[in-house]
CSV table of C-alpha atoms in Angstrom, one decimal:
chain,number,residue,atom,x,y,z
A,135,MET,CA,-42.1,50.8,-94.5
A,136,GLU,CA,-43.3,50.8,-90.9
A,137,THR,CA,-46.8,49.8,-90.1
A,138,LEU,CA,-48.6,52.5,-88.2
A,139,ILE,CA,-52.1,51.1,-88.2
A,140,HIS,CA,-52.6,47.4,-87.7
A,141,THR,CA,-55.8,45.8,-88.8
A,142,THR,CA,-57.8,42.6,-88.1
A,143,LEU,CA,-60.9,41.8,-90.3
A,144,GLU,CA,-63.3,39.7,-88.3
A,145,SER,CA,-65.8,37.2,-89.7
A,146,ASP,CA,-68.8,39.5,-89.2
A,147,GLY,CA,-67.2,42.3,-91.3
A,148,VAL,CA,-65.9,44.4,-88.5
A,149,LEU,CA,-62.4,45.7,-89.2
A,150,VAL,CA,-60.5,46.5,-86.0
A,151,ALA,CA,-57.9,49.2,-86.8
A,152,THR,CA,-55.3,49.8,-84.1
A,153,ILE,CA,-53.0,52.9,-84.3
A,154,ASP,CA,-49.6,52.1,-82.9
A,155,MET,CA,-46.7,54.2,-84.1
A,156,PRO,CA,-43.4,52.5,-83.6
A,157,GLY,CA,-40.8,54.3,-81.4
A,158,ARG,CA,-43.2,56.7,-79.8
A,159,THR,CA,-44.7,56.6,-76.3
A,160,MET,CA,-47.9,58.3,-77.7
A,161,ASN,CA,-49.6,58.3,-81.1
A,162,VAL,CA,-49.6,61.7,-82.8
A,163,PHE,CA,-50.8,62.9,-86.2
A,164,SER,CA,-47.8,63.1,-88.5
A,165,ALA,CA,-47.6,63.1,-92.3
A,166,GLU,CA,-46.9,59.4,-92.2
A,167,LEU,CA,-49.9,58.7,-90.1
A,168,MET,CA,-52.1,60.7,-92.5
A,169,ASP,CA,-50.7,58.6,-95.3
A,170,ALA,CA,-51.6,55.4,-93.4
A,171,LEU,CA,-55.1,56.8,-92.7
A,172,ASP,CA,-55.6,57.5,-96.4
A,173,ALA,CA,-54.5,53.9,-97.3
A,174,LEU,CA,-56.9,52.5,-94.6
A,175,MET,CA,-59.8,54.5,-96.0
A,176,ASP,CA,-59.1,53.4,-99.5
A,177,ARG,CA,-59.1,49.8,-98.3
A,178,VAL,CA,-62.3,50.2,-96.4
A,179,ASP,CA,-64.1,51.8,-99.4
A,180,SER,CA,-62.9,49.2,-101.9
A,181,ASP,CA,-63.2,45.9,-99.9
A,182,ALA,CA,-66.8,44.6,-99.8
A,183,ALA,CA,-65.9,42.2,-97.0
A,184,ILE,CA,-65.4,45.2,-94.7
A,185,ARG,CA,-68.7,46.5,-93.3
A,186,SER,CA,-67.6,48.7,-90.5
A,187,VAL,CA,-64.4,49.9,-88.7
A,188,VAL,CA,-63.6,50.0,-85.0
A,189,LEU,CA,-60.7,52.5,-84.4
A,190,THR,CA,-58.6,52.2,-81.3
A,191,SER,CA,-55.0,52.5,-80.1
A,192,GLY,CA,-52.3,50.0,-79.3
A,193,LYS,CA,-50.8,52.4,-76.7
A,194,PRO,CA,-52.1,53.4,-73.2
A,195,THR,CA,-53.2,56.6,-74.7
A,196,PHE,CA,-55.5,57.0,-77.8
A,197,LEU,CA,-53.9,59.8,-79.7
A,198,ALA,CA,-52.3,62.9,-78.2
A,199,GLY,CA,-52.8,65.4,-81.1
A,200,ALA,CA,-50.8,66.7,-84.0
A,201,ASP,CA,-47.0,66.4,-84.3
A,202,LEU,CA,-46.1,69.9,-83.4
A,203,VAL,CA,-42.8,69.5,-85.3
A,204,MET,CA,-45.0,69.2,-88.3
A,205,VAL,CA,-47.0,72.3,-87.2
A,206,ARG,CA,-43.8,74.2,-86.8
A,207,GLY,CA,-43.1,73.3,-90.4
A,208,TYR,CA,-46.4,74.8,-91.3
A,209,THR,CA,-45.5,78.1,-89.7
A,210,ASP,CA,-42.1,78.1,-91.4
A,211,SER,CA,-43.8,77.4,-94.8
A,212,ALA,CA,-46.1,80.4,-94.1
A,213,LYS,CA,-43.1,82.7,-94.4
A,214,THR,CA,-42.8,82.0,-98.1
A,215,GLY,CA,-45.9,80.0,-99.1
A,216,THR,CA,-49.1,81.2,-100.7
A,217,HIS,CA,-52.6,81.0,-99.1
A,218,ASP,CA,-53.6,78.3,-101.5
A,219,GLU,CA,-50.5,76.2,-100.8
A,220,LEU,CA,-51.0,76.4,-97.1
A,221,PHE,CA,-54.7,75.7,-97.4
A,222,SER,CA,-53.9,72.5,-99.3
A,223,MET,CA,-51.1,71.4,-96.9
A,224,CYS,CA,-52.7,72.3,-93.6
A,225,GLY,CA,-56.2,71.3,-94.5
A,226,ARG,CA,-55.4,67.7,-95.4
A,227,LEU,CA,-56.4,66.2,-92.0
A,228,GLY,CA,-59.7,68.0,-91.9
A,229,ARG,CA,-60.6,66.7,-95.4
A,230,GLN,CA,-59.7,63.2,-94.3
A,231,PHE,CA,-62.0,63.4,-91.4
A,232,VAL,CA,-64.9,64.6,-93.6
A,233,ARG,CA,-64.3,61.6,-95.8
A,234,LEU,CA,-64.2,59.2,-92.8
A,235,GLU,CA,-67.3,60.7,-91.3
A,236,GLN,CA,-69.4,60.4,-94.5
A,237,SER,CA,-68.4,56.9,-95.3
A,238,ASP,CA,-71.3,54.5,-95.9
A,239,LYS,CA,-69.4,52.0,-93.7
A,240,PRO,CA,-69.6,53.3,-90.1
A,241,TRP,CA,-66.5,54.1,-88.1
A,242,VAL,CA,-66.7,53.6,-84.3
A,243,ALA,CA,-64.1,55.1,-82.0
A,244,ALA,CA,-62.9,53.0,-79.0
A,245,VAL,CA,-60.9,55.7,-77.2
A,246,ASN,CA,-58.8,53.7,-74.7
A,247,GLY,CA,-56.9,56.7,-73.1
A,248,ILE,CA,-56.0,60.3,-73.5
A,249,ALA,CA,-57.5,62.0,-76.6
A,250,LEU,CA,-56.3,65.5,-77.1
A,251,GLY,CA,-56.4,67.9,-80.1
A,252,GLY,CA,-56.2,65.9,-83.3
A,253,GLY,CA,-56.8,62.7,-81.4
A,254,LEU,CA,-60.2,64.0,-80.1
A,255,GLU,CA,-60.9,65.4,-83.6
A,256,LEU,CA,-60.4,61.9,-85.1
A,257,ALA,CA,-62.8,60.4,-82.5
A,258,LEU,CA,-65.4,63.2,-83.2
A,259,ALA,CA,-65.3,62.3,-86.9
A,260,CYS,CA,-66.4,58.7,-86.1
A,261,ARG,CA,-70.1,58.0,-86.2
A,262,VAL,CA,-70.2,56.7,-82.6
A,263,ARG,CA,-67.6,57.3,-79.9
A,264,LEU,CA,-67.0,55.2,-76.8
A,265,VAL,CA,-64.4,56.0,-74.2
A,266,THR,CA,-62.7,54.2,-71.3
A,267,ASP,CA,-63.9,55.3,-67.9
A,268,GLU,CA,-60.4,55.4,-66.3
A,269,SER,CA,-59.7,58.5,-64.3
A,270,ARG,CA,-56.4,59.1,-66.1
A,271,THR,CA,-58.2,59.5,-69.4
A,272,GLN,CA,-58.5,63.2,-70.4
A,273,ILE,CA,-60.5,64.6,-73.3
A,274,GLY,CA,-59.7,68.1,-74.7
A,275,VAL,CA,-58.6,70.5,-77.3
A,276,PRO,CA,-55.5,72.3,-75.8
A,277,GLU,CA,-54.4,74.0,-79.0
A,278,VAL,CA,-55.1,77.5,-77.8
A,279,ARG,CA,-52.3,77.1,-75.3
A,280,TRP,CA,-49.8,77.2,-78.2
A,281,GLY,CA,-51.5,79.9,-80.1
A,282,LEU,CA,-53.5,77.5,-82.4
A,283,LEU,CA,-57.0,76.2,-82.9
A,284,PRO,CA,-58.0,72.6,-83.6
A,285,GLY,CA,-58.0,72.8,-87.3
A,286,ALA,CA,-59.4,69.3,-88.3
A,287,GLY,CA,-63.0,69.9,-87.5
A,288,GLY,CA,-62.8,70.5,-83.7
A,289,THR,CA,-64.3,73.9,-83.8
A,290,GLN,CA,-67.2,72.5,-85.8
A,291,ARG,CA,-68.1,69.1,-84.4
A,292,LEU,CA,-67.8,70.1,-80.8
A,293,PRO,CA,-70.5,72.7,-80.9
A,294,ARG,CA,-72.8,70.4,-82.9
A,295,LEU,CA,-72.3,67.6,-80.3
A,296,ALA,CA,-71.9,69.4,-76.9
A,297,GLY,CA,-73.6,72.8,-77.7
A,298,PHE,CA,-72.2,76.3,-78.1
A,299,ASP,CA,-71.5,77.1,-74.4
A,300,ALA,CA,-69.7,73.9,-73.5
A,301,ALA,CA,-67.7,73.8,-76.8
A,302,LEU,CA,-66.5,77.5,-76.4
A,303,ASP,CA,-65.5,76.8,-72.8
A,304,MET,CA,-63.3,73.9,-73.9
A,305,LEU,CA,-61.9,75.6,-77.0
A,306,LEU,CA,-61.0,78.9,-75.3
A,307,SER,CA,-59.7,77.5,-72.1
A,308,GLY,CA,-57.8,74.5,-73.5
A,309,ARG,CA,-58.9,72.6,-70.4
A,310,SER,CA,-59.3,68.8,-70.5
A,311,ILE,CA,-62.4,67.1,-69.1
A,312,PRO,CA,-62.8,63.6,-67.7
A,313,PRO,CA,-64.8,60.8,-69.5
A,314,ALA,CA,-67.9,61.2,-67.4
A,315,ASP,CA,-68.2,64.9,-68.4
A,316,ALA,CA,-67.5,64.1,-72.0
A,317,VAL,CA,-70.5,61.6,-71.9
A,318,ARG,CA,-72.7,64.1,-70.1
A,319,LEU,CA,-72.0,66.7,-72.8
A,320,GLY,CA,-72.8,64.3,-75.6
A,321,ILE,CA,-69.2,64.2,-77.0
A,322,PHE,CA,-69.1,60.4,-76.3
A,323,ALA,CA,-72.0,57.9,-76.1
A,324,ARG,CA,-70.7,56.0,-73.2
A,325,ALA,CA,-67.8,55.6,-70.8
A,326,LEU,CA,-66.9,51.9,-70.2
A,327,PRO,CA,-64.4,49.8,-68.2
A,328,PRO,CA,-61.3,49.1,-70.3
A,329,ALA,CA,-61.9,45.4,-70.3
A,330,VAL,CA,-65.2,45.7,-72.2
A,331,LEU,CA,-64.5,48.8,-74.3
A,332,LEU,CA,-63.4,47.1,-77.5
A,333,ASP,CA,-66.1,44.4,-77.4
A,334,GLU,CA,-68.8,47.0,-76.9
A,335,ALA,CA,-67.3,49.0,-79.9
A,336,ARG,CA,-67.5,45.9,-82.0
A,337,SER,CA,-71.1,45.4,-81.0
A,338,VAL,CA,-72.0,49.0,-81.8
A,339,ALA,CA,-70.3,48.7,-85.2
A,340,ARG,CA,-72.2,45.5,-86.1
A,341,ALA,CA,-75.5,47.2,-85.3
A,342,LEU,CA,-74.7,50.0,-87.7
A,343,HIS,CA,-74.0,47.7,-90.7
A,344,GLY,CA,-75.8,48.9,-93.8
A,345,GLU,CA,-76.9,52.3,-92.3
A,346,PRO,CA,-75.6,55.3,-94.3
A,347,PHE,CA,-74.3,58.4,-92.6
A,348,ASP,CA,-77.0,60.7,-91.3
A,349,ALA,CA,-75.8,64.0,-89.9
A,350,LYS,CA,-79.1,64.5,-88.1
A,351,ALA,CA,-78.7,61.3,-86.2
A,352,LYS,CA,-75.1,61.9,-85.2
A,353,PHE,CA,-75.3,65.5,-84.1
A,354,ALA,CA,-77.8,66.4,-81.3
A,355,ARG,CA,-77.4,70.1,-82.1
A,356,LEU,CA,-77.0,70.1,-85.8
A,357,THR,CA,-79.3,73.1,-86.3
A,358,GLN,CA,-77.0,75.1,-84.0
A,359,ALA,CA,-79.8,77.4,-83.0
A,360,ASP,CA,-77.7,78.3,-79.9
A,361,VAL,CA,-74.9,79.9,-82.0
A,362,PRO,CA,-75.3,83.6,-82.5
A,363,PRO,CA,-74.7,85.3,-85.8
A,364,TYR,CA,-71.2,86.6,-86.5
A,365,SER,CA,-70.0,90.1,-86.1
A,366,PRO,CA,-66.6,91.4,-84.9
A,367,GLU,CA,-68.3,92.9,-81.9
A,368,SER,CA,-70.1,89.8,-81.0
A,369,ALA,CA,-66.9,87.7,-81.3
A,370,ARG,CA,-65.1,89.9,-78.9
A,371,ALA,CA,-68.0,90.0,-76.5
A,372,ILE,CA,-68.2,86.2,-76.5
A,373,ALA,CA,-64.5,85.7,-75.8
A,374,LEU,CA,-64.8,88.2,-72.9
A,375,ARG,CA,-67.7,86.2,-71.5
A,376,TYR,CA,-65.6,83.1,-71.4
A,377,GLY,CA,-62.8,84.7,-69.4
A,378,VAL,CA,-60.5,86.0,-72.2
A,379,SER,CA,-59.3,89.5,-71.2
A,380,ALA,CA,-59.5,92.3,-73.7
A,381,ALA,CA,-55.7,92.6,-73.7
A,382,ASP,CA,-55.3,88.8,-74.4
A,383,PHE,CA,-57.9,88.9,-77.1
A,384,ASP,CA,-55.8,91.5,-78.9
A,385,LEU,CA,-52.4,89.9,-78.2
A,386,TYR,CA,-53.3,86.3,-78.8
A,387,PRO,CA,-55.0,85.9,-82.2
A,388,ALA,CA,-56.0,82.3,-81.5
A,389,TYR,CA,-58.9,83.6,-79.3
A,390,SER,CA,-60.5,85.5,-82.1
A,391,ALA,CA,-59.8,82.8,-84.7
A,392,ILE,CA,-61.5,80.2,-82.5
A,393,VAL,CA,-64.6,82.3,-82.0
A,394,ASP,CA,-64.8,83.4,-85.6
A,395,SER,CA,-64.4,79.8,-86.7
A,396,VAL,CA,-67.3,78.6,-84.6
A,397,LEU,CA,-69.6,81.5,-85.6
A,398,LYS,CA,-68.7,81.5,-89.3
A,399,GLY,CA,-68.9,77.7,-89.6
A,400,ALA,CA,-72.3,77.4,-87.9
A,401,ARG,CA,-75.1,75.8,-89.9
A,402,LEU,CA,-72.8,75.0,-92.9
A,403,SER,CA,-72.3,71.5,-94.1
A,404,LEU,CA,-69.3,69.8,-92.4
A,405,ALA,CA,-67.2,70.0,-95.6
A,406,GLU,CA,-68.0,73.8,-95.9
A,407,ALA,CA,-67.5,74.3,-92.1
A,408,THR,CA,-64.1,72.6,-92.2
A,409,ASP,CA,-63.0,75.0,-95.0
A,410,ALA,CA,-64.2,77.9,-92.9
A,411,GLU,CA,-62.2,76.6,-90.0
A,412,MET,CA,-59.1,76.2,-92.1
A,413,THR,CA,-59.4,79.8,-93.2
A,414,GLN,CA,-59.1,80.8,-89.6
A,415,PHE,CA,-56.3,78.3,-89.0
A,416,LEU,CA,-54.3,80.0,-91.7
A,417,ARG,CA,-54.8,83.4,-90.1
A,418,LEU,CA,-52.7,81.9,-87.3
A,419,MET,CA,-50.1,80.3,-89.6
A,420,PHE,CA,-49.4,83.7,-91.3
A,421,ASN,CA,-49.2,85.4,-87.8
A,422,PRO,CA,-45.8,85.0,-86.0
A,423,VAL,CA,-47.4,84.4,-82.6
A,424,ALA,CA,-48.3,80.8,-83.2
A,425,GLY,CA,-44.8,80.0,-84.5
A,426,HIS,CA,-43.3,81.7,-81.4
A,427,MET,CA,-45.5,79.7,-79.0
A,428,VAL,CA,-45.1,76.4,-80.7
A,429,ARG,CA,-41.3,76.8,-80.8
A,430,THR,CA,-40.7,78.1,-77.2
A,431,LEU,CA,-43.5,76.5,-75.2
A,432,PHE,CA,-43.5,73.1,-76.9
A,433,LEU,CA,-40.5,72.2,-79.0
A,434,GLU,CA,-37.8,74.0,-77.1
A,435,ARG,CA,-39.5,73.3,-73.8
A,436,LEU,CA,-39.4,69.5,-74.5
A,437,ARG,CA,-35.7,69.8,-75.5
A,438,ALA,CA,-35.0,71.7,-72.3
A,439,GLU,CA,-36.7,69.1,-70.2
A,440,ARG,CA,-34.6,66.4,-71.8
A,441,GLU,CA,-31.3,68.2,-71.7
A,442,LEU,CA,-31.6,69.8,-68.2
A,443,ALA,CA,-32.8,66.6,-66.5
A,444,ALA,CA,-30.7,65.0,-63.9
A,445,PRO,CA,-28.5,62.2,-65.1
A,446,LYS,CA,-29.8,58.6,-64.8
A,447,GLY,CA,-29.3,57.3,-61.3
A,448,LYS,CA,-29.3,60.7,-59.7
A,449,GLY,CA,-32.1,60.9,-57.3
A,450,ILE,CA,-33.3,62.3,-53.9
A,451,GLU,CA,-33.5,60.3,-50.7
A,452,ARG,CA,-35.0,63.1,-48.6
A,453,VAL,CA,-35.1,66.8,-48.1
A,454,GLU,CA,-34.3,68.3,-44.7
A,455,ILE,CA,-36.0,71.6,-44.1
A,456,GLY,CA,-35.4,74.5,-41.8
A,457,ALA,CA,-38.1,76.9,-40.7
A,458,LEU,CA,-39.9,78.4,-43.7
A,459,GLY,CA,-41.1,82.0,-43.6
A,460,PRO,CA,-44.3,83.3,-45.2
A,461,ALA,CA,-42.4,84.1,-48.5
A,462,CYS,CA,-41.6,80.4,-49.0
A,463,THR,CA,-45.1,79.1,-48.5
A,464,SER,CA,-45.1,78.0,-52.2
A,465,TRP,CA,-42.0,75.9,-51.5
A,466,ALA,CA,-43.8,74.1,-48.7
A,467,ASP,CA,-46.8,73.5,-50.9
A,468,ALA,CA,-44.8,72.2,-53.8
A,469,LEU,CA,-42.8,69.8,-51.7
A,470,ALA,CA,-45.9,68.5,-50.1
A,471,ARG,CA,-47.7,68.0,-53.4
A,472,GLY,CA,-44.6,66.4,-54.9
A,473,LYS,CA,-44.7,63.8,-52.1
A,474,VAL,CA,-41.0,64.4,-51.3
A,475,THR,CA,-39.7,62.7,-48.2
A,476,GLN,CA,-39.1,65.4,-45.7
A,477,ALA,CA,-37.5,65.8,-42.3
A,478,ALA,CA,-37.3,68.8,-40.1
A,479,ASN,CA,-33.8,70.2,-39.3
A,480,GLY,CA,-33.8,72.9,-36.7
A,481,SER,CA,-30.1,73.6,-37.3
A,482,LEU,CA,-30.7,75.0,-40.7
A,483,PRO,CA,-31.2,78.8,-41.3
A,484,GLN,CA,-34.6,80.0,-42.2
A,485,ASP,CA,-35.7,79.3,-45.7
A,486,THR,CA,-33.0,76.8,-46.3
A,487,ILE,CA,-33.1,73.1,-47.1
A,488,GLU,CA,-30.5,70.3,-47.4
A,489,ILE,CA,-31.0,67.8,-50.1
A,490,VAL,CA,-29.7,64.3,-49.3
A,491,ASP,CA,-29.1,62.5,-52.6
A,492,LEU,CA,-29.1,58.7,-53.2
A,493,GLN,CA,-25.3,58.7,-52.8
A,494,GLY,CA,-25.7,60.2,-49.3
A,495,GLU,CA,-24.2,63.6,-50.3
A,496,ARG,CA,-25.7,66.7,-48.7
A,497,HIS,CA,-26.4,69.9,-50.7
A,498,ARG,CA,-27.4,73.1,-48.8
A,499,VAL,CA,-29.7,75.4,-50.7
A,500,ALA,CA,-31.2,78.8,-49.8
A,501,LEU,CA,-34.8,79.1,-51.1
A,502,ALA,CA,-36.3,82.0,-52.9
A,503,VAL,CA,-39.5,82.8,-54.8
A,504,LEU,CA,-40.0,85.0,-57.8
A,505,ASP,CA,-42.3,87.5,-56.2
A,506,THR,CA,-40.0,88.3,-53.3
A,507,GLU,CA,-36.5,89.9,-53.8
A,508,ALA,CA,-33.8,87.3,-53.4
A,509,GLY,CA,-30.5,87.9,-51.7
A,510,THR,CA,-27.4,86.0,-52.5
A,511,ALA,CA,-26.1,82.7,-51.2
A,512,PRO,CA,-23.5,80.2,-52.4
A,513,THR,CA,-26.4,78.1,-53.8
A,514,MET,CA,-29.8,79.5,-54.2
A,515,CYS,CA,-32.9,78.1,-55.8
A,516,LEU,CA,-35.8,80.3,-56.9
A,517,LEU,CA,-39.3,78.8,-57.6
A,518,SER,CA,-41.7,80.6,-59.9
A,519,PRO,CA,-45.4,80.4,-59.4
A,520,ALA,CA,-47.2,77.5,-61.2
A,521,GLY,CA,-48.7,79.0,-64.4
A,522,PRO,CA,-50.6,77.7,-67.4
A,523,TYR,CA,-47.4,76.1,-68.9
A,524,GLY,CA,-45.7,74.9,-65.7
A,525,ARG,CA,-43.2,76.5,-63.5
A,526,VAL,CA,-39.4,77.1,-63.3
A,527,MET,CA,-36.8,76.3,-60.7
A,528,GLU,CA,-33.9,78.7,-61.3
A,529,ILE,CA,-30.8,77.1,-59.8
A,530,ILE,CA,-28.4,80.0,-59.0
A,531,GLY,CA,-24.7,79.7,-58.4
A,532,ALA,CA,-24.7,76.0,-57.6
A,533,ASN,CA,-21.8,73.6,-58.2
A,534,ASP,CA,-22.3,70.6,-60.4
A,535,ALA,CA,-23.3,68.2,-57.7
A,536,ALA,CA,-25.8,70.5,-56.1
A,537,ALA,CA,-27.3,71.5,-59.5
A,538,MET,CA,-27.8,67.8,-60.3
A,539,ALA,CA,-29.5,67.2,-57.0
A,540,LEU,CA,-31.8,70.1,-57.6
A,541,ALA,CA,-32.5,68.9,-61.2
A,542,ALA,CA,-33.5,65.5,-59.7
A,543,LEU,CA,-35.9,67.3,-57.3
A,544,ALA,CA,-37.4,69.6,-60.0
A,545,PRO,CA,-39.8,67.1,-61.7
A,546,ARG,CA,-41.3,66.2,-58.4
A,547,LEU,CA,-42.3,69.8,-58.1
A,548,GLY,CA,-43.5,70.1,-61.7
A,549,ALA,CA,-40.7,72.5,-62.5
A,550,LEU,CA,-38.1,72.9,-65.2
A,551,PRO,CA,-34.6,73.1,-63.6
A,552,TRP,CA,-32.8,76.1,-65.3
A,553,ARG,CA,-29.3,76.7,-64.1
A,554,THR,CA,-27.8,80.2,-64.0
A,555,PRO,CA,-24.3,81.2,-62.7
A,556,GLY,CA,-25.5,83.9,-60.3
A,557,PRO,CA,-24.9,85.6,-58.0
A,558,THR,CA,-28.4,86.9,-58.5
A,559,SER,CA,-31.6,85.7,-60.3
A,560,VAL,CA,-32.0,86.3,-64.0
A,561,LEU,CA,-35.8,85.8,-63.8
A,562,GLN,CA,-36.1,88.6,-61.2
A,563,LYS,CA,-34.1,90.9,-63.4
A,564,LEU,CA,-36.6,90.3,-66.2
A,565,LYS,CA,-39.7,90.4,-64.1
A,566,GLY,CA,-41.7,93.6,-64.5
A,567,ALA,CA,-39.5,95.1,-67.2
A,568,SER,CA,-40.7,96.1,-70.7
A,569,LEU,CA,-39.9,93.7,-73.5
A,570,GLU,CA,-37.2,96.1,-74.8
A,571,ASP,CA,-35.6,96.2,-71.4
A,572,GLN,CA,-35.9,92.5,-71.1
A,573,ALA,CA,-34.2,92.1,-74.4
A,574,ARG,CA,-31.2,94.2,-73.2
A,575,THR,CA,-30.9,92.1,-70.0
A,576,ALA,CA,-31.3,88.9,-71.9
A,577,VAL,CA,-28.7,89.6,-74.6
A,578,GLN,CA,-26.2,90.7,-72.0
A,579,TYR,CA,-26.8,87.7,-69.9
A,580,ALA,CA,-26.7,85.3,-72.9
A,581,ALA,CA,-23.3,86.6,-73.9
A,582,THR,CA,-21.8,85.8,-70.5
A,583,SER,CA,-19.9,82.6,-69.7
A,584,GLY,CA,-22.1,79.9,-68.2
A,585,ALA,CA,-25.4,81.3,-69.7
A,586,GLY,CA,-26.1,78.1,-71.4
A,587,ASP,CA,-28.5,77.4,-74.3
A,588,LEU,CA,-30.0,80.6,-75.8
A,589,ALA,CA,-33.4,79.0,-76.3
A,590,PHE,CA,-33.6,77.8,-72.7
A,591,LEU,CA,-33.6,81.5,-71.5
A,592,ASP,CA,-36.7,82.1,-73.6
A,593,VAL,CA,-38.3,78.9,-72.3
A,594,ALA,CA,-37.6,79.7,-68.7
A,595,SER,CA,-38.8,83.3,-69.0
A,596,CYS,CA,-42.1,82.3,-70.6
A,597,LEU,CA,-42.8,79.3,-68.3
A,598,ALA,CA,-42.2,81.6,-65.3
A,599,GLY,CA,-44.6,84.1,-66.7
A,600,VAL,CA,-42.1,87.0,-66.6
A,601,THR,CA,-42.2,87.3,-70.4
A,602,PRO,CA,-45.5,87.1,-72.4
A,603,ALA,CA,-46.0,83.8,-74.2
A,604,TRP,CA,-47.0,85.5,-77.5
A,605,SER,CA,-43.4,87.0,-77.8
A,606,GLY,CA,-41.7,83.6,-77.7
A,607,GLY,CA,-39.3,85.0,-75.1
A,608,PRO,CA,-37.0,88.1,-74.9
A,609,LEU,CA,-34.4,86.8,-77.3
A,610,HIS,CA,-36.9,85.6,-79.9
A,611,TRP,CA,-38.7,89.0,-79.6
A,612,LEU,CA,-35.4,90.8,-80.0
A,613,TRP,CA,-34.6,88.9,-83.1
A,614,ASP,CA,-38.0,89.9,-84.7
A,615,GLU,CA,-37.7,93.5,-83.6
A,616,ARG,CA,-33.9,93.9,-84.1
A,617,ALA,CA,-34.2,96.6,-86.8
A,618,ASN,CA,-36.0,98.9,-84.3
A,619,VAL,CA,-34.5,97.8,-81.0
A,620,VAL,CA,-30.8,97.3,-81.6
A,621,PRO,CA,-30.1,100.9,-82.7
A,622,ARG,CA,-31.3,102.0,-79.3
A,623,PHE,CA,-29.0,99.7,-77.4
A,624,ASP,CA,-26.3,101.1,-75.1
A,625,ALA,CA,-22.7,100.1,-75.7
A,626,ALA,CA,-22.7,97.0,-73.5
A,627,SER,CA,-25.9,95.7,-75.1
A,628,ARG,CA,-24.7,96.4,-78.6
A,629,ASP,CA,-21.4,94.6,-77.9
A,630,ALA,CA,-23.3,91.6,-76.6
A,631,TRP,CA,-25.6,91.7,-79.6
A,632,ASN,CA,-22.7,91.7,-82.0
A,633,ARG,CA,-21.1,88.7,-80.3
A,634,LEU,CA,-24.4,86.7,-80.2
A,635,GLN,CA,-25.8,87.7,-83.6
A,636,PRO,CA,-24.5,84.5,-85.5
A,637,ALA,CA,-26.0,82.3,-82.8
A,638,LEU,CA,-29.3,84.2,-82.8
A,639,HIS,CA,-29.4,83.9,-86.6
A,640,ARG,CA,-29.0,80.2,-86.4
A,641,ALA,CA,-31.7,79.9,-83.8
A,642,PHE,CA,-34.4,82.2,-85.1
A,643,ALA,CA,-33.9,83.0,-88.8
């Protein structure tokens, strides 16, 4: 069995526990890591030689959150499982953190890099939290971006440490904050240079030997006098106050679940509050929106980024640029931010570039943007606006060599390279249409030669912002609504549906 948490017991009774999951660039909470944490807590509780624990990471990041493959498994289980079964399964991590927090042997977090989602929740459960002061370190609870809430105590400990206003801002926006802000808000005790972080954590742990857990000492805002009483009306008003639109509040249940969790868990014990939080988490598991967003905006997106990437060794030497008109301002901005080597080329038509790859080959590309109607060209590339999940570079009508050059350029612009056969943009056909009309367009496109992976159409449309994220994309939405929508299809759409149905069943059933 692989060792996920390495330990060193020092002579003064401080156990340094280092999370380092083999074969991963980042630590994430998986069922195996939860097993390892249980085993570690059993050892700590039973070994008299251990007087405290310092928890850190063996990777450049601390812990990046939950394994969303596991979370997708939760949403699949919710299709057939009972509330009690899901409560037991999904609530395991939260119960572990309550046990860790209340241990008579103090746990101190030495957060040596990014701590997001479950990683931050693990740190919050520790009695004292220290963090590196490096600028690359980000602290946050981004779960709302995938239709979820932080379900292992995040909605409960954050308000008790940082206060209601700061916690709601982090929870409802999903934004990360730098270490200095996390210290200012009381989420961490101190931000320290990496070279002294672990030694300082050891010193803090030693100073706590023999001191039992005291919630009043840990939480500056334990009374939660700043948290208003719950009502459906107050929950909606609070979300609106933090920038959630009325439409999004209704379409994305994570917003109401987060606010309800904070309000209903306030002033309860941490064990009771964690159960209240899990009740709201299960609301999301039994709702299809979370499953759609996790699948399309995380799991399939990661697969798309891997499979659509340029081959190894394919890169860009420079980009030669003709005159760019007002419509292509976003292209100029993206190329500048991506620090792409550029050269002016007055011989090129307006809104055209030539990519010179590492092999010296030239690839002429007409530029377009989502919000301005694109024409046709032998090779066209359309850039969507940067949205909350990223942006898309739709590569239209390119040959293989040009498509690979553009795929090499895309990561520099923070874009997913999605190749379509052309001659016109698929994203522009979807933009502004109703979901039912998008489904017709998508199913007809997906049934054509060269359309590529079905899931990537959903990923591209959601990343580009032309299809709402809650739907999971036009094909995913169509599968869910097929009983109502397919009977209204015209002949061409119905024929495409019949040809695609087996593949759609494999993808979405």
